[in-house]
mmCIF file of C-alpha atoms in Angstrom:
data_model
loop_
_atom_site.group_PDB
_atom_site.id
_atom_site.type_symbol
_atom_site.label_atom_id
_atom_site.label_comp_id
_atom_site.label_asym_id
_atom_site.label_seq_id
_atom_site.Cartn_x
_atom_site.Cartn_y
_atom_site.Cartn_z
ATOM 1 C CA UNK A 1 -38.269 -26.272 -14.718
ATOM 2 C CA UNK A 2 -35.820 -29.010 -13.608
ATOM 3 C CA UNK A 3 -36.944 -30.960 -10.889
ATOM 4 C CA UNK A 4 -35.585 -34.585 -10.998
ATOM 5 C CA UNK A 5 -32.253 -35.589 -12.818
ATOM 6 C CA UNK A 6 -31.272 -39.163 -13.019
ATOM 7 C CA UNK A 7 -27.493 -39.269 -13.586
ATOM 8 C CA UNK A 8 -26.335 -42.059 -16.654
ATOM 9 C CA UNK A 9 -22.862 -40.708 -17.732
ATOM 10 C CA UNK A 10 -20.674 -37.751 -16.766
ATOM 11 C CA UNK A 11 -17.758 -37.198 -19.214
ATOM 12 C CA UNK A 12 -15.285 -34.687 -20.081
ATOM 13 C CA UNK A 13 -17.517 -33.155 -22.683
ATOM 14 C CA UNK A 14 -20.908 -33.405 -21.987
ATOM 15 C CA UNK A 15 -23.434 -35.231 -19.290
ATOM 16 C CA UNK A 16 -26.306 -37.492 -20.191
ATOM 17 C CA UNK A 17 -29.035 -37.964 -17.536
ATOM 18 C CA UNK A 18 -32.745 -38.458 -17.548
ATOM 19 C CA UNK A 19 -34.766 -35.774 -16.476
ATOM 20 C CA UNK A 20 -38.796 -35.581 -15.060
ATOM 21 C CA UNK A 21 -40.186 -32.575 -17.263
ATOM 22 C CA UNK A 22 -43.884 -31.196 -16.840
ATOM 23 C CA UNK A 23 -44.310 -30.214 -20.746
ATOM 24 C CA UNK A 24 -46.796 -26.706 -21.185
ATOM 25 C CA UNK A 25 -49.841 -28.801 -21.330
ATOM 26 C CA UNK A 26 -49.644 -30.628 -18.132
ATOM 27 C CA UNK A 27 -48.261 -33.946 -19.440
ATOM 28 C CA UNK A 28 -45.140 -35.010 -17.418
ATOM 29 C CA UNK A 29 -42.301 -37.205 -18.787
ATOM 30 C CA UNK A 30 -39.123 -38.332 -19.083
ATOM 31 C CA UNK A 31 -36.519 -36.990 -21.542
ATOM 32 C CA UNK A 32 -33.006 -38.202 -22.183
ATOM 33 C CA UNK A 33 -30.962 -34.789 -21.927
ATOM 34 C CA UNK A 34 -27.110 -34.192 -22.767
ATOM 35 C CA UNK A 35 -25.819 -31.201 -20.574
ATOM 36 C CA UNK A 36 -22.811 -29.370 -22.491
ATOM 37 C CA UNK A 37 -21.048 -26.559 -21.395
ATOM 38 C CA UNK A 38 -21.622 -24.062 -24.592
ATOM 39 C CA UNK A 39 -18.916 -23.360 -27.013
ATOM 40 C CA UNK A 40 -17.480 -20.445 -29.040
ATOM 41 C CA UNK A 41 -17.050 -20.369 -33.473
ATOM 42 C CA UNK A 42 -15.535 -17.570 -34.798
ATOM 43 C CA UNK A 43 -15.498 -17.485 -38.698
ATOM 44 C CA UNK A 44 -11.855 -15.301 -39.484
ATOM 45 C CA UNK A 45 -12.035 -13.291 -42.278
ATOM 46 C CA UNK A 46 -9.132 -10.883 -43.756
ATOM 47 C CA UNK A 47 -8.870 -8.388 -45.797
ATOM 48 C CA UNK A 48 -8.490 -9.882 -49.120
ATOM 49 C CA UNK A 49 -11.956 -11.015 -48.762
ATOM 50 C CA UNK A 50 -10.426 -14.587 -48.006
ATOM 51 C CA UNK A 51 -11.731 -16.811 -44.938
ATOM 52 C CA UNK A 52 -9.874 -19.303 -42.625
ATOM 53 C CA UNK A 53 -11.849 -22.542 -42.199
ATOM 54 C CA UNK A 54 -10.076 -26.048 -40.774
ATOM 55 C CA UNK A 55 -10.677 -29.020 -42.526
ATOM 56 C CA UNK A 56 -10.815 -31.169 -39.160
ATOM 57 C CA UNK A 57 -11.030 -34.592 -38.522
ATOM 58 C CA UNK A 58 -14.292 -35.680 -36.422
ATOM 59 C CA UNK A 59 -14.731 -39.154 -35.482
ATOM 60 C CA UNK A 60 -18.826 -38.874 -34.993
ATOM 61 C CA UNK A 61 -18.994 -36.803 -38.019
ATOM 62 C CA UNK A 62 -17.359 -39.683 -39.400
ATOM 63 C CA UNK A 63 -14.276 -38.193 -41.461
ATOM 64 C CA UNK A 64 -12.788 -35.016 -42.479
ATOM 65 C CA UNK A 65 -15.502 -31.822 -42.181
ATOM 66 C CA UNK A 66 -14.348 -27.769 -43.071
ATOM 67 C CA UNK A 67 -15.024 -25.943 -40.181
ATOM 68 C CA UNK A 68 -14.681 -22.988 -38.411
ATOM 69 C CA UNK A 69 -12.152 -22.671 -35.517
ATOM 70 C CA UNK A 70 -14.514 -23.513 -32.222
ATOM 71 C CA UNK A 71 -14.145 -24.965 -29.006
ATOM 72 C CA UNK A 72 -16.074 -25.687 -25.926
ATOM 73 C CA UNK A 73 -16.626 -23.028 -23.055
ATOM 74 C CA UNK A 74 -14.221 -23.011 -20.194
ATOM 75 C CA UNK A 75 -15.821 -22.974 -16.549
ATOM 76 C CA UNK A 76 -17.232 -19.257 -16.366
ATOM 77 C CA UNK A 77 -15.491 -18.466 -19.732
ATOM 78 C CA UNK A 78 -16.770 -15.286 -21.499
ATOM 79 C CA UNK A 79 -17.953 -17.003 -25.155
ATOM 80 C CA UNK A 80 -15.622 -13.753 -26.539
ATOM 81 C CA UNK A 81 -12.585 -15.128 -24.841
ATOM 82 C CA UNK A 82 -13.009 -18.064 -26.029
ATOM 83 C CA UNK A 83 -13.436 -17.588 -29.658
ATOM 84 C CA UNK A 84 -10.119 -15.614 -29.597
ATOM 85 C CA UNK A 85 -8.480 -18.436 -27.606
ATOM 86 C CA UNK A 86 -9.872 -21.353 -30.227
ATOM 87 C CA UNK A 87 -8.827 -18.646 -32.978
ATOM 88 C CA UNK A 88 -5.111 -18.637 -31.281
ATOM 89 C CA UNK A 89 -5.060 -22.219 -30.651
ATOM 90 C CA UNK A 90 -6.125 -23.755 -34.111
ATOM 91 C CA UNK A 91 -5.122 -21.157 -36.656
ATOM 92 C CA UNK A 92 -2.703 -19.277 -34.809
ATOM 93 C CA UNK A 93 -4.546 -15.889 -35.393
ATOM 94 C CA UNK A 94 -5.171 -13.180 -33.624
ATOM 95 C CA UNK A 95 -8.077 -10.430 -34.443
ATOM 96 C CA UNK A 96 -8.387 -6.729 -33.806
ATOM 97 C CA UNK A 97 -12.240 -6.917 -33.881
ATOM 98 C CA UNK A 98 -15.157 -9.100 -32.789
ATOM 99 C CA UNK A 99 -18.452 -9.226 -34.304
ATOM 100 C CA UNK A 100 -21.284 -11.103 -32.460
ATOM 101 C CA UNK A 101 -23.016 -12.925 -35.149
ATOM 102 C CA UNK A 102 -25.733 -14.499 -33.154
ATOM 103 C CA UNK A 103 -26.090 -18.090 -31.154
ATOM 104 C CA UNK A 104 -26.989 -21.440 -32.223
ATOM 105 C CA UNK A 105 -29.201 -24.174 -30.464
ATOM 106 C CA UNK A 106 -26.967 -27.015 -31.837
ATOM 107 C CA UNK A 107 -30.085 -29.922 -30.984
ATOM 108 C CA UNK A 108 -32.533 -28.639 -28.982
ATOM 109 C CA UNK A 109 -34.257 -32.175 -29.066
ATOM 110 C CA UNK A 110 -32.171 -33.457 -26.800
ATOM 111 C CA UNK A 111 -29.027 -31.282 -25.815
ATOM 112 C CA UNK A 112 -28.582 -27.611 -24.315
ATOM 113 C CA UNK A 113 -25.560 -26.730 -26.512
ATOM 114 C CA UNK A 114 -25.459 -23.493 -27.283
ATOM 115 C CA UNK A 115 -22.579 -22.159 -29.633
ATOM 116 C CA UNK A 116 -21.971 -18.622 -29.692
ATOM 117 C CA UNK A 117 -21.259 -17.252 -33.250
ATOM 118 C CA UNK A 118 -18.671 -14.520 -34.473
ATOM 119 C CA UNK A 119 -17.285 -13.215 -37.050
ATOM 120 C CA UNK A 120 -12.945 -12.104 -36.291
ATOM 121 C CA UNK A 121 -11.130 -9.409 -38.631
ATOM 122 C CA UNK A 122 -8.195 -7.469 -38.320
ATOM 123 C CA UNK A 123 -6.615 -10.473 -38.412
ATOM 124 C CA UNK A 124 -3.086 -11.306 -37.279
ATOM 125 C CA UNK A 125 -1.074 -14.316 -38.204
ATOM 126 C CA UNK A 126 1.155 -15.603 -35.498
ATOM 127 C CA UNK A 127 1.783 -19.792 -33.882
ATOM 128 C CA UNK A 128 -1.044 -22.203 -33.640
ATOM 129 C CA UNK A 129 -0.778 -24.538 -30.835
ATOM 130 C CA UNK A 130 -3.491 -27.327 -31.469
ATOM 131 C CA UNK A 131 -4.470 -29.984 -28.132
ATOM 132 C CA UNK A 132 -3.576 -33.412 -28.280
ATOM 133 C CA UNK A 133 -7.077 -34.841 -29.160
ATOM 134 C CA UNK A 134 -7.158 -32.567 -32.256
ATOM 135 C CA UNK A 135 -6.276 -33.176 -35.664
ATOM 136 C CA UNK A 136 -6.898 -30.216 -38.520
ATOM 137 C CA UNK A 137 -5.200 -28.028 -41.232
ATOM 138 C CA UNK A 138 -5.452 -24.815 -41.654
ATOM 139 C CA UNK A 139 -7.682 -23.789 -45.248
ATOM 140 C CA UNK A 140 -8.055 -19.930 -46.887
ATOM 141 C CA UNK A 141 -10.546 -19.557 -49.520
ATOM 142 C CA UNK A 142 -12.634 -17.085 -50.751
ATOM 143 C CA UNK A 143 -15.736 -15.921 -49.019
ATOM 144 C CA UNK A 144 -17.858 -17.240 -51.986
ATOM 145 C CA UNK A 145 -15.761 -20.687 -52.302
ATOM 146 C CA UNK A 146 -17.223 -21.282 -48.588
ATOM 147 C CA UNK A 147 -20.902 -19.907 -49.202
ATOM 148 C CA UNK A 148 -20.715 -22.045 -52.491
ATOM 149 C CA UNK A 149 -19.335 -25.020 -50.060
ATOM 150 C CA UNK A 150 -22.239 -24.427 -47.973
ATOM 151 C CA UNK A 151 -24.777 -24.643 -50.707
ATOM 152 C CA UNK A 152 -23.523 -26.923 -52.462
ATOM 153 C CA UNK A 153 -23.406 -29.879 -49.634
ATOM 154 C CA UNK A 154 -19.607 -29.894 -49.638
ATOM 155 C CA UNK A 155 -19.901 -28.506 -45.997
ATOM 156 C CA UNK A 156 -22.227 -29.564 -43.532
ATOM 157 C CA UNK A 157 -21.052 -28.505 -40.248
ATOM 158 C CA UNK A 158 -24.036 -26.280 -38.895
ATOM 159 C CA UNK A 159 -21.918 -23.693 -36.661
ATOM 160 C CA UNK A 160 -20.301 -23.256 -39.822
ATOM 161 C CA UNK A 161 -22.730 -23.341 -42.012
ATOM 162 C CA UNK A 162 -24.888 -20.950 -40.090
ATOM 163 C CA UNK A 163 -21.285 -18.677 -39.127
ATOM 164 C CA UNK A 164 -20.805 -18.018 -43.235
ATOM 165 C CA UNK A 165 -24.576 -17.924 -44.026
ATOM 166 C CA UNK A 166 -24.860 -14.864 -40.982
ATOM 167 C CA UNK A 167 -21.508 -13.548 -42.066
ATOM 168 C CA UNK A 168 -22.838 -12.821 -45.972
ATOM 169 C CA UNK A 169 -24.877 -9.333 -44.929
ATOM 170 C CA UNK A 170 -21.754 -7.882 -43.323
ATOM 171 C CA UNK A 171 -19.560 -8.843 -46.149
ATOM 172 C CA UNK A 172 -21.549 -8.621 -49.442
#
């Protein structure tokens, strides 16, 4: 349980604060803790067996990463409305059907992130409409190109990583 939080920086994206934790065996101390809303990936796939990732520039990642289209939680936003909004917004697609693939603890060592997983299809192309602090293009590939990516180190996102890695049993 929570019982003392020391406030050192609330931004836009996340909080950082200090917090007095009583661990399971009785020790109690202090852990730095980042508070983030939760966030939404959806991994779109089409019929052709193809996938939509975004090759997306992230400044902490330092550089270019291939991703799937994600974005952070609204206030009190269902994590399904938001994948189809961050599917809209970035790739300009729209889906027919969506498959819960699972959650992700992002860092557990020291943030709360959690990033909801699914997997879009029925897929249907219309205008993306990307935010000002964004910068990505669009990329189709195969279903195996990706996995290979994934395996290979060539990506190294986790959401996405672990999105295409969940995805293979429903598509193999």
């Amino acid at each position: 349980a929570m019982s003392q939080r020391i406030p050192i920086f609330e931004g836009q994206v996340v909080d950082l604060g200090l917090e007095q934790v009583t661990l399971p065996n009785g020790n109690e101390v202090t852990l730095e803790v980042v508070r983030h809303p939760g966030a939404s990936a959806v991994l779109p796939v089409h019929e052709d067996g193809t996938v939509t990732l975004v090759y997306q520039f992230r400044h902490a990642g330092g550089g270019m990463h291939y991703e799937v289209p994600a974005g952070k939680l609204d206030e009190a936003e269902l994590p399904e409305k938001c994948a189809r909004r961050e599917l809209k917004e970035e790739v300009g697609l729209s889906c027919q059907k969506l498959q819960r693939l699972g959650y992700i603890h992002t860092t557990p060592g020291f943030c709360d992130e959690l990033i909801h997983l699914f997997m879009a299809t029925g897929l249907e192309q219309g205008e993306a409409a990307l935010e000002d602090d964004e910068y990505l293009k669009p990329v189709r590939m195969p279903f195996s190109q990706a996995l290979e990516m994934v395996h290979n180190g060539d990506i190294t996102d986790a959401k996405t990583m672990l999105a295409l890695m969940l995805a293979e049993k429903h598509l193999s």
